[in-house]
Amino acid sequence: MRLLARASAATLSAATALALATACGMLPDDAPDATAPYDRLTAPEVVNKALAATRAAKSVRITVETTSPEGPVEAYVATDIRGECTVTLSMGAAGTMELVRTGGTVHTRSDAAMLRATATTGLAGHWVRPTTADRHAKPAERYCDRETFLGLLAPRSGTARKRWTTAPGSGTPALTVAGRTDDGKWTADVATDGRPFLLKLRLPHGGAGHDTGPVTVEFSAFDKPFTAAKPKT
């Protein structure tokens, strides 16, 4: 009986210590319960699974924050696998543009500040087919393609390391994978509940000549129904 009592006491003590360690955040980042369902995968394999799942989503919402020579940049995007898309793009003092792509046709609607550079401010608030003089339309349309952002992560996946941390504030259980290339650090939050969608991506720049500052991209509303209505012009 004394031996059984001692064993029970030891078990209780170990359980208490484990609970305290968990509460105080003393468990290692790569503990099995912290990395599930990815504890048997390498970090690059996790990133590649996230890229594949996010590419395959029928539709997705994308939020982008970065900076440019024209000021802070924010973009709100809804796009589907067929190429239908809506974008609201704000570029600091340069103004705001809305873009709709449906049936392969693009229409834009800009405020006066965005149109000032093209000397067509009389069209402010009107939907138009963009011309070559509209230097913001093409960059805005690039946001329709999720590969614009996934393509920045893909070549970095081999640098991913198992530095697991719990991703805060996304509303979906996720883990953060981190890596580094010659041009800086990056992190990616990958969903741990359901399909391994990429939820948040932080990059040192937006590529294409590095004319942007650090980029944060959030992905959400995967496979949710989405329709891009053709604007009335």
PDB file of C-alpha atoms in Angstrom, residues 108-205:
ATOM      1  CA  THR A 108     -11.501  50.346 -62.978  1.00  0.00           C
ATOM      2  CA  ARG A 109     -12.970  53.209 -60.977  1.00  0.00           C
ATOM      3  CA  SER A 110     -10.594  55.746 -59.434  1.00  0.00           C
ATOM      4  CA  ASP A 111     -10.875  58.798 -57.244  1.00  0.00           C
ATOM      5  CA  ALA A 112      -9.610  62.205 -58.358  1.00  0.00           C
ATOM      6  CA  ALA A 113      -6.224  61.776 -56.676  1.00  0.00           C
ATOM      7  CA  MET A 114      -5.545  58.516 -58.519  1.00  0.00           C
ATOM      8  CA  LEU A 115      -6.543  60.054 -61.870  1.00  0.00           C
ATOM      9  CA  ARG A 116      -4.644  63.305 -61.434  1.00  0.00           C
ATOM     10  CA  ALA A 117      -1.450  61.819 -62.883  1.00  0.00           C
ATOM     11  CA  THR A 118      -3.282  60.943 -66.117  1.00  0.00           C
ATOM     12  CA  ALA A 119      -5.035  64.323 -66.463  1.00  0.00           C
ATOM     13  CA  THR A 120      -8.427  62.628 -66.570  1.00  0.00           C
ATOM     14  CA  THR A 121      -9.906  63.764 -63.285  1.00  0.00           C
ATOM     15  CA  GLY A 122     -13.266  64.271 -64.971  1.00  0.00           C
ATOM     16  CA  LEU A 123     -13.665  60.489 -64.899  1.00  0.00           C
ATOM     17  CA  ALA A 124     -13.366  60.278 -61.119  1.00  0.00           C
ATOM     18  CA  GLY A 125     -15.962  57.893 -59.727  1.00  0.00           C
ATOM     19  CA  HIS A 126     -16.809  56.396 -63.155  1.00  0.00           C
ATOM     20  CA  TRP A 127     -16.146  52.835 -64.272  1.00  0.00           C
ATOM     21  CA  VAL A 128     -13.869  52.739 -67.338  1.00  0.00           C
ATOM     22  CA  ARG A 129     -11.707  50.353 -69.324  1.00  0.00           C
ATOM     23  CA  PRO A 130      -8.152  51.262 -68.256  1.00  0.00           C
ATOM     24  CA  THR A 131      -5.762  52.672 -70.830  1.00  0.00           C
ATOM     25  CA  THR A 132      -1.995  52.339 -71.079  1.00  0.00           C
ATOM     26  CA  ALA A 133      -1.735  55.791 -69.470  1.00  0.00           C
ATOM     27  CA  ASP A 134      -3.164  54.355 -66.242  1.00  0.00           C
ATOM     28  CA  ARG A 135       0.019  53.189 -64.542  1.00  0.00           C
ATOM     29  CA  HIS A 136      -1.824  51.825 -61.504  1.00  0.00           C
ATOM     30  CA  ALA A 137      -4.261  49.495 -63.285  1.00  0.00           C
ATOM     31  CA  LYS A 138      -1.782  46.744 -64.138  1.00  0.00           C
ATOM     32  CA  PRO A 139      -0.271  46.578 -60.644  1.00  0.00           C
ATOM     33  CA  ALA A 140      -3.814  46.484 -59.202  1.00  0.00           C
ATOM     34  CA  GLU A 141      -4.755  43.610 -61.527  1.00  0.00           C
ATOM     35  CA  ARG A 142      -1.704  41.641 -60.378  1.00  0.00           C
ATOM     36  CA  TYR A 143      -3.349  41.388 -56.958  1.00  0.00           C
ATOM     37  CA  CYS A 144      -6.041  39.215 -58.598  1.00  0.00           C
ATOM     38  CA  ASP A 145      -3.534  36.400 -59.000  1.00  0.00           C
ATOM     39  CA  ARG A 146      -2.771  34.724 -55.687  1.00  0.00           C
ATOM     40  CA  GLU A 147       0.443  33.442 -57.285  1.00  0.00           C
ATOM     41  CA  THR A 148       1.723  37.038 -57.109  1.00  0.00           C
ATOM     42  CA  PHE A 149       2.217  36.336 -53.401  1.00  0.00           C
ATOM     43  CA  LEU A 150       2.562  32.549 -53.272  1.00  0.00           C
ATOM     44  CA  GLY A 151       5.280  32.837 -55.909  1.00  0.00           C
ATOM     45  CA  LEU A 152       7.311  34.954 -53.503  1.00  0.00           C
ATOM     46  CA  LEU A 153       7.151  32.254 -50.828  1.00  0.00           C
ATOM     47  CA  ALA A 154       7.690  29.173 -53.003  1.00  0.00           C
ATOM     48  CA  PRO A 155      11.424  29.701 -53.698  1.00  0.00           C
ATOM     49  CA  ARG A 156      11.980  30.424 -49.994  1.00  0.00           C
ATOM     50  CA  SER A 157      10.374  27.199 -48.737  1.00  0.00           C
ATOM     51  CA  GLY A 158      13.702  25.374 -48.587  1.00  0.00           C
ATOM     52  CA  THR A 159      14.917  27.830 -45.926  1.00  0.00           C
ATOM     53  CA  ALA A 160      12.006  27.031 -43.589  1.00  0.00           C
ATOM     54  CA  ARG A 161      12.963  25.865 -40.120  1.00  0.00           C
ATOM     55  CA  LYS A 162      10.993  24.144 -37.376  1.00  0.00           C
ATOM     56  CA  ARG A 163      10.748  27.169 -35.139  1.00  0.00           C
ATOM     57  CA  TRP A 164       7.143  26.455 -34.259  1.00  0.00           C
ATOM     58  CA  THR A 165       5.165  29.200 -32.555  1.00  0.00           C
ATOM     59  CA  THR A 166       1.440  29.550 -32.132  1.00  0.00           C
ATOM     60  CA  ALA A 167       0.080  32.172 -34.523  1.00  0.00           C
ATOM     61  CA  PRO A 168      -1.927  34.755 -32.567  1.00  0.00           C
ATOM     62  CA  GLY A 169      -5.105  36.564 -33.508  1.00  0.00           C
ATOM     63  CA  SER A 170      -6.072  34.840 -36.756  1.00  0.00           C
ATOM     64  CA  GLY A 171      -9.252  33.251 -35.404  1.00  0.00           C
ATOM     65  CA  THR A 172      -8.112  29.918 -36.869  1.00  0.00           C
ATOM     66  CA  PRO A 173      -5.669  27.603 -35.057  1.00  0.00           C
ATOM     67  CA  ALA A 174      -2.327  28.017 -36.792  1.00  0.00           C
ATOM     68  CA  LEU A 175       1.414  27.562 -36.480  1.00  0.00           C
ATOM     69  CA  THR A 176       4.100  29.947 -37.632  1.00  0.00           C
ATOM     70  CA  VAL A 177       6.981  28.652 -39.738  1.00  0.00           C
ATOM     71  CA  ALA A 178       9.995  30.929 -40.165  1.00  0.00           C
ATOM     72  CA  GLY A 179      12.909  31.168 -42.559  1.00  0.00           C
ATOM     73  CA  ARG A 180      15.615  33.462 -43.865  1.00  0.00           C
ATOM     74  CA  THR A 181      17.116  34.219 -47.256  1.00  0.00           C
ATOM     75  CA  ASP A 182      19.836  36.666 -48.271  1.00  0.00           C
ATOM     76  CA  ASP A 183      17.288  39.476 -48.490  1.00  0.00           C
ATOM     77  CA  GLY A 184      15.724  38.986 -45.068  1.00  0.00           C
ATOM     78  CA  LYS A 185      13.464  36.981 -42.771  1.00  0.00           C
ATOM     79  CA  TRP A 186      10.022  35.654 -43.624  1.00  0.00           C
ATOM     80  CA  THR A 187       7.260  33.927 -41.669  1.00  0.00           C
ATOM     81  CA  ALA A 188       4.151  31.997 -42.663  1.00  0.00           C
ATOM     82  CA  ASP A 189       1.119  31.070 -40.545  1.00  0.00           C
ATOM     83  CA  VAL A 190      -0.359  27.712 -41.579  1.00  0.00           C
ATOM     84  CA  ALA A 191      -3.769  26.451 -40.462  1.00  0.00           C
ATOM     85  CA  THR A 192      -3.702  23.421 -38.161  1.00  0.00           C
ATOM     86  CA  ASP A 193      -7.467  22.839 -38.268  1.00  0.00           C
ATOM     87  CA  GLY A 194      -8.832  21.426 -41.521  1.00  0.00           C
ATOM     88  CA  ARG A 195      -6.912  21.918 -44.767  1.00  0.00           C
ATOM     89  CA  PRO A 196      -3.401  23.401 -44.369  1.00  0.00           C
ATOM     90  CA  PHE A 197      -4.231  26.792 -45.859  1.00  0.00           C
ATOM     91  CA  LEU A 198      -1.735  29.618 -45.687  1.00  0.00           C
ATOM     92  CA  LEU A 199      -3.325  32.217 -43.402  1.00  0.00           C
ATOM     93  CA  LYS A 200      -0.692  34.926 -43.135  1.00  0.00           C
ATOM     94  CA  LEU A 201       2.560  35.666 -44.897  1.00  0.00           C
ATOM     95  CA  ARG A 202       5.193  38.227 -43.931  1.00  0.00           C
ATOM     96  CA  LEU A 203       7.919  38.998 -46.457  1.00  0.00           C
ATOM     97  CA  PRO A 204      10.857  41.441 -46.424  1.00  0.00           C
ATOM     98  CA  HIS A 205       9.669  43.009 -49.723  1.00  0.00           C
TER      99      HIS A 205
END
